[in-house]
Short mmCIF file of C-alpha atoms in Angstrom, two decimals:
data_model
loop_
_atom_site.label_atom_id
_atom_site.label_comp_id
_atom_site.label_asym_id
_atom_site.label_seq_id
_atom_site.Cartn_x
_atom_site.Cartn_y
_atom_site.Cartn_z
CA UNK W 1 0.00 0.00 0.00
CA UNK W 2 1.36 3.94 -0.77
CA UNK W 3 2.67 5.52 2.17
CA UNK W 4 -0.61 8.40 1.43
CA UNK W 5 -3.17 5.57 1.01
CA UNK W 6 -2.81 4.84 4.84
CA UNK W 7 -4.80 6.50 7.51
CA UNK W 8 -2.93 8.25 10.41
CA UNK W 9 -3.51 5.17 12.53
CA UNK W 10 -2.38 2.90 9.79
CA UNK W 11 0.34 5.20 9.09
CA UNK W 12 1.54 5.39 13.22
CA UNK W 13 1.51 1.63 13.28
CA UNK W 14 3.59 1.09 10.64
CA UNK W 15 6.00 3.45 11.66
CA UNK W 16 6.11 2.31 15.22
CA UNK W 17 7.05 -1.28 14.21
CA UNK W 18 10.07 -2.73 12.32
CA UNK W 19 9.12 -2.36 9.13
CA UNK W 20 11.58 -0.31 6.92
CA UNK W 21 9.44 2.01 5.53
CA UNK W 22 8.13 4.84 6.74
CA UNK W 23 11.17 6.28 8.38
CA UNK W 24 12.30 9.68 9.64
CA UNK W 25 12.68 10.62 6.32
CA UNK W 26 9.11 10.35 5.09
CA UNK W 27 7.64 11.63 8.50
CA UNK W 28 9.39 14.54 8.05
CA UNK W 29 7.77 15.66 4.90
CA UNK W 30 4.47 14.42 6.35
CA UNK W 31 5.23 17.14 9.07
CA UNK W 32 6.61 19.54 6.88
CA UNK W 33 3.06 19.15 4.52
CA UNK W 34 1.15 19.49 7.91
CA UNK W 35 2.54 22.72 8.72
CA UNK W 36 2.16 23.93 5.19
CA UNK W 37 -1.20 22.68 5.44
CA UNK W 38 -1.71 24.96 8.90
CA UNK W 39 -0.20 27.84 6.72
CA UNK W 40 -2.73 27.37 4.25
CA UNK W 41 -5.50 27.25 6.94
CA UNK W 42 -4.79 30.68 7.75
CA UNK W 43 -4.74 32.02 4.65
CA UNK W 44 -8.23 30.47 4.08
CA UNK W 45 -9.47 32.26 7.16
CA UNK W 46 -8.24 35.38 6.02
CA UNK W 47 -9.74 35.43 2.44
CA UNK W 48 -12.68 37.33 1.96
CA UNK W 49 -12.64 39.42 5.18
CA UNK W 50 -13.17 43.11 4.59
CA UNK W 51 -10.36 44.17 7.15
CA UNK W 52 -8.04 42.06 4.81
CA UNK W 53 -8.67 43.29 1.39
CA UNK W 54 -5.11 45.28 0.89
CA UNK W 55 -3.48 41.85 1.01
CA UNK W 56 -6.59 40.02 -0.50
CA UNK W 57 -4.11 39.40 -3.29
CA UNK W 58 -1.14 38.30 -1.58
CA UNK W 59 -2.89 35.84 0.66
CA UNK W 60 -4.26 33.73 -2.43
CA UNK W 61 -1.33 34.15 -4.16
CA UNK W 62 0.13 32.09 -0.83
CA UNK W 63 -2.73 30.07 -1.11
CA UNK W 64 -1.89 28.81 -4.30
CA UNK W 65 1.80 27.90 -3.44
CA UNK W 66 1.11 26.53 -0.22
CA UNK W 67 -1.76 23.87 -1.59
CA UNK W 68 0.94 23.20 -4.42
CA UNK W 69 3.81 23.11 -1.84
CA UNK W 70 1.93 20.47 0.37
CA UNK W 71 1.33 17.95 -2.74
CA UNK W 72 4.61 18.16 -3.29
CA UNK W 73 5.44 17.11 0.28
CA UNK W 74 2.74 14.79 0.48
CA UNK W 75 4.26 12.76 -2.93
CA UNK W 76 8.07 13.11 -1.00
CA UNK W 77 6.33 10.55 1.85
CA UNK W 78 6.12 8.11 -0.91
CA UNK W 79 9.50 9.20 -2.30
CA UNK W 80 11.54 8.77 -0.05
CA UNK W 81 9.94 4.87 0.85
CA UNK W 82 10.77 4.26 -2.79
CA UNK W 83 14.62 5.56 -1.91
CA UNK W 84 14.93 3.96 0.92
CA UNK W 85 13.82 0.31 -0.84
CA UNK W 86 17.17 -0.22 -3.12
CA UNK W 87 19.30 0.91 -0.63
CA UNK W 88 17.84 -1.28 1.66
CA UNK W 89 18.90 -3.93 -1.41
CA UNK W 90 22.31 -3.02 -1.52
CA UNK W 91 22.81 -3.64 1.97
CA UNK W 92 21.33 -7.31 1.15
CA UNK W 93 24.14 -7.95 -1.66
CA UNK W 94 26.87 -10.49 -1.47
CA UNK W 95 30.40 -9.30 -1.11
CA UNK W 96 32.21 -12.95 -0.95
CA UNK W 97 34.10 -12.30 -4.24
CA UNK W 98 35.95 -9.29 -5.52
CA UNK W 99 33.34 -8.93 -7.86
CA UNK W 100 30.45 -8.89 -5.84
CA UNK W 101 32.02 -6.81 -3.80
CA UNK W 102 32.87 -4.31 -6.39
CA UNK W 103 29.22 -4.31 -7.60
CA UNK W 104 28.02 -3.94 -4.10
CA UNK W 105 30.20 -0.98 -3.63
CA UNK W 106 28.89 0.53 -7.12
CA UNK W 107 25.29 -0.42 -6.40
CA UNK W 108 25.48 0.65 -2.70
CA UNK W 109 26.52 3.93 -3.54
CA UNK W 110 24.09 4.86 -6.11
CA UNK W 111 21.80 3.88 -3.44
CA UNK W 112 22.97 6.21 -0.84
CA UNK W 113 23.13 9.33 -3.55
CA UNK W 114 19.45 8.86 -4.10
CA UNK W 115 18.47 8.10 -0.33
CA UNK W 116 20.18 11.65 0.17
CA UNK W 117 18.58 13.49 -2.60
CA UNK W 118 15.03 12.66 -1.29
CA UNK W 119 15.37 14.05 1.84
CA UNK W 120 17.20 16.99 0.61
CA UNK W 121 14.05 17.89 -1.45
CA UNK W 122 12.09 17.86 1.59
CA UNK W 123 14.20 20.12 3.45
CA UNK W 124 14.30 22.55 0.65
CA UNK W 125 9.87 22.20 0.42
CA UNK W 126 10.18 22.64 4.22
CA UNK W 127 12.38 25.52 4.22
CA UNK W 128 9.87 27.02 1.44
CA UNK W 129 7.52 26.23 3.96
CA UNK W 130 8.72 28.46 6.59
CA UNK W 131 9.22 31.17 3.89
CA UNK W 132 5.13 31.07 3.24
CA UNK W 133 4.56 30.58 7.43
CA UNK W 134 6.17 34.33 7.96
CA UNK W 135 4.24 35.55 5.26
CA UNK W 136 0.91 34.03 6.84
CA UNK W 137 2.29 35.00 10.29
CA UNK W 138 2.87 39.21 8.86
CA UNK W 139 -0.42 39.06 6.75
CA UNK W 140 -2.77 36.66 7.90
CA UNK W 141 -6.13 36.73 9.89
CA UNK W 142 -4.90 37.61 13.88
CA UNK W 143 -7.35 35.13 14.82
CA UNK W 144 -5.02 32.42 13.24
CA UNK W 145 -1.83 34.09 14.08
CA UNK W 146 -0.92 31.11 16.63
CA UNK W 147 -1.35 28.72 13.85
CA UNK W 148 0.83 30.53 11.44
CA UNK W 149 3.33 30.13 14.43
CA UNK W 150 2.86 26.22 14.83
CA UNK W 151 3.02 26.19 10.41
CA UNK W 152 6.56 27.59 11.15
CA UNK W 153 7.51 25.24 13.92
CA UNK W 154 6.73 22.01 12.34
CA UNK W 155 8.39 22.79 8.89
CA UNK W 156 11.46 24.09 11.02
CA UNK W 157 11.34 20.77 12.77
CA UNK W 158 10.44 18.47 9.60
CA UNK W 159 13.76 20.91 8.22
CA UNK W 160 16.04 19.45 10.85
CA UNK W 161 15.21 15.82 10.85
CA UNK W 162 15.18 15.90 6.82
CA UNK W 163 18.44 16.63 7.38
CA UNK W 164 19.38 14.41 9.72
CA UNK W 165 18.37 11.81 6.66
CA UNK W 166 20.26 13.46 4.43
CA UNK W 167 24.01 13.41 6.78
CA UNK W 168 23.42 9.70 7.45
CA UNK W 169 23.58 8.58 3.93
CA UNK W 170 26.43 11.42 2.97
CA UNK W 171 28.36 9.85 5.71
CA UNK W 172 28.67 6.47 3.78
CA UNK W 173 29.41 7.36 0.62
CA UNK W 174 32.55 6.68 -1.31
CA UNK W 175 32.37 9.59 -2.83
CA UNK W 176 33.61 12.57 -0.43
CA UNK W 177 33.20 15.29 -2.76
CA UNK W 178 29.60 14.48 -3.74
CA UNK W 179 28.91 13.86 -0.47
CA UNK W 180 30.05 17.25 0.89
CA UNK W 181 28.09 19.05 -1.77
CA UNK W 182 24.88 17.56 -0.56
CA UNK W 183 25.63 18.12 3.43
CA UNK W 184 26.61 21.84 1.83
CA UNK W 185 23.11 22.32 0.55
CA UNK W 186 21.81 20.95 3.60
CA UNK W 187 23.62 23.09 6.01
CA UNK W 188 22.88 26.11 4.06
CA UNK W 189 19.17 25.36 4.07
CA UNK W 190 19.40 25.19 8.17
CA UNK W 191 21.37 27.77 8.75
CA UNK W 192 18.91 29.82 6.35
CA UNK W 193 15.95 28.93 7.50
CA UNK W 194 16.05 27.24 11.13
CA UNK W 195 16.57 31.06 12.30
CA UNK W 196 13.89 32.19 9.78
CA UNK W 197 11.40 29.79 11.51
CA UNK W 198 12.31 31.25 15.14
CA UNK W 199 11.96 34.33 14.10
CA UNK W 200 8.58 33.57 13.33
CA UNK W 201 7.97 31.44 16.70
CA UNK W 202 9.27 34.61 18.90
CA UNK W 203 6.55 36.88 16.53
CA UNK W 204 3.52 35.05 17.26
CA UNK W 205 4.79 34.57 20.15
CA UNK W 206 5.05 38.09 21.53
CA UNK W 207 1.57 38.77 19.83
CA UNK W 208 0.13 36.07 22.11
CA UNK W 209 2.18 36.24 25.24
CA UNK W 210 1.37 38.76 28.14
CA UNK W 211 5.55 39.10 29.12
#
């Protein structure tokens, strides 16, 4: 069964037990498409209303990205279950000979390059994510300013354990200089955007806090 054909029950289970797939990868951009979801919320609570019509404009225009934006999350859950499934392979291969081992080696790695790629995507959706949660948080209905808040927590937090998917297949590749380009990208998305997403936290925080 797809990883988006399950319920959230089904979906819990499944993750809770042994089987290989879904992972931290794929919860991650289920997170990350929850928050962006929460975004979207917002804006749809702010459409419409009269006290909003100078950014009437600017909040569908977020609309539009954000329902796009989650899809695109949603379809990296599958994603990265599909990366993970050769790697998991590779692992499996014998090595008794030099030539098994040499095509272990050559399949193995290929492996790892694409179960880093997947969860690089869904760091760079995420950080997108907490892009579109500021804009919600600065323009958006005040009514759903806490929830603009919680859009930028969870993508800052599906951000971070993305990555954490990304460094552990990096770290067992062959090939150093590919690998340090992707941990590049992903340490330039977190320090972007891991700041970004507390700045956003401390804003709807201070409009909801009595301090």
């Amino acid at each position: 069964m797809e990883m988006n054909d399950l319920s959230c029950a089904q979906f819990l289970a499944q993750l809770a037990s042994k089987a290989p797939t879904p992972g931290g990868g794929g919860t991650a951009a289920l997170v990350g498409a929850a928050g962006v979801a929460l975004g979207n919320m917002v804006g749809c609570l702010t459409t419409g209303k009269k006290k909003y019509v100078a950014v009437e404009a600017d909040i569908q225009a977020l609309n539009a990205r954000a329902e796009a934006l989650r899809l695109e999350l949603e379809a990296l859950v599958q994603a990265d279950a599909d990366a993970f499934a050769p790697l998991a392979a590779a692992y499996g291969l014998p090595k008794d000979t030099p030539e098994q081992a040499a095509h272990k080696a050559s399949v193995l790695e290929a492996a790892l390059d694409g179960a880093s790629a997947v969860p690089l995507q869904i760091m760079e959706k995420c950080a997108e994510g907490i892009a579109l949660a500021g804009q919600y948080a600065a323009k958006g209905s005040v009514l759903a300013v806490s929830d603009a808040g919680c859009a930028a927590v969870l993508c800052k937090a599906a951000l971070q354990a993305a990555s954490l998917n990304v460094f552990i297949n990096t770290k067992l590749m062959a090939d150093r200089s590919r690998a340090a380009a992707l941990d590049a990208r992903a340490d330039t998305l977190l320090a972007e955007f891991v700041p970004r997403a507390d700045e956003t936290f401390t804003a709807v925080s201070g409009k909801l806090c009595n301090k």
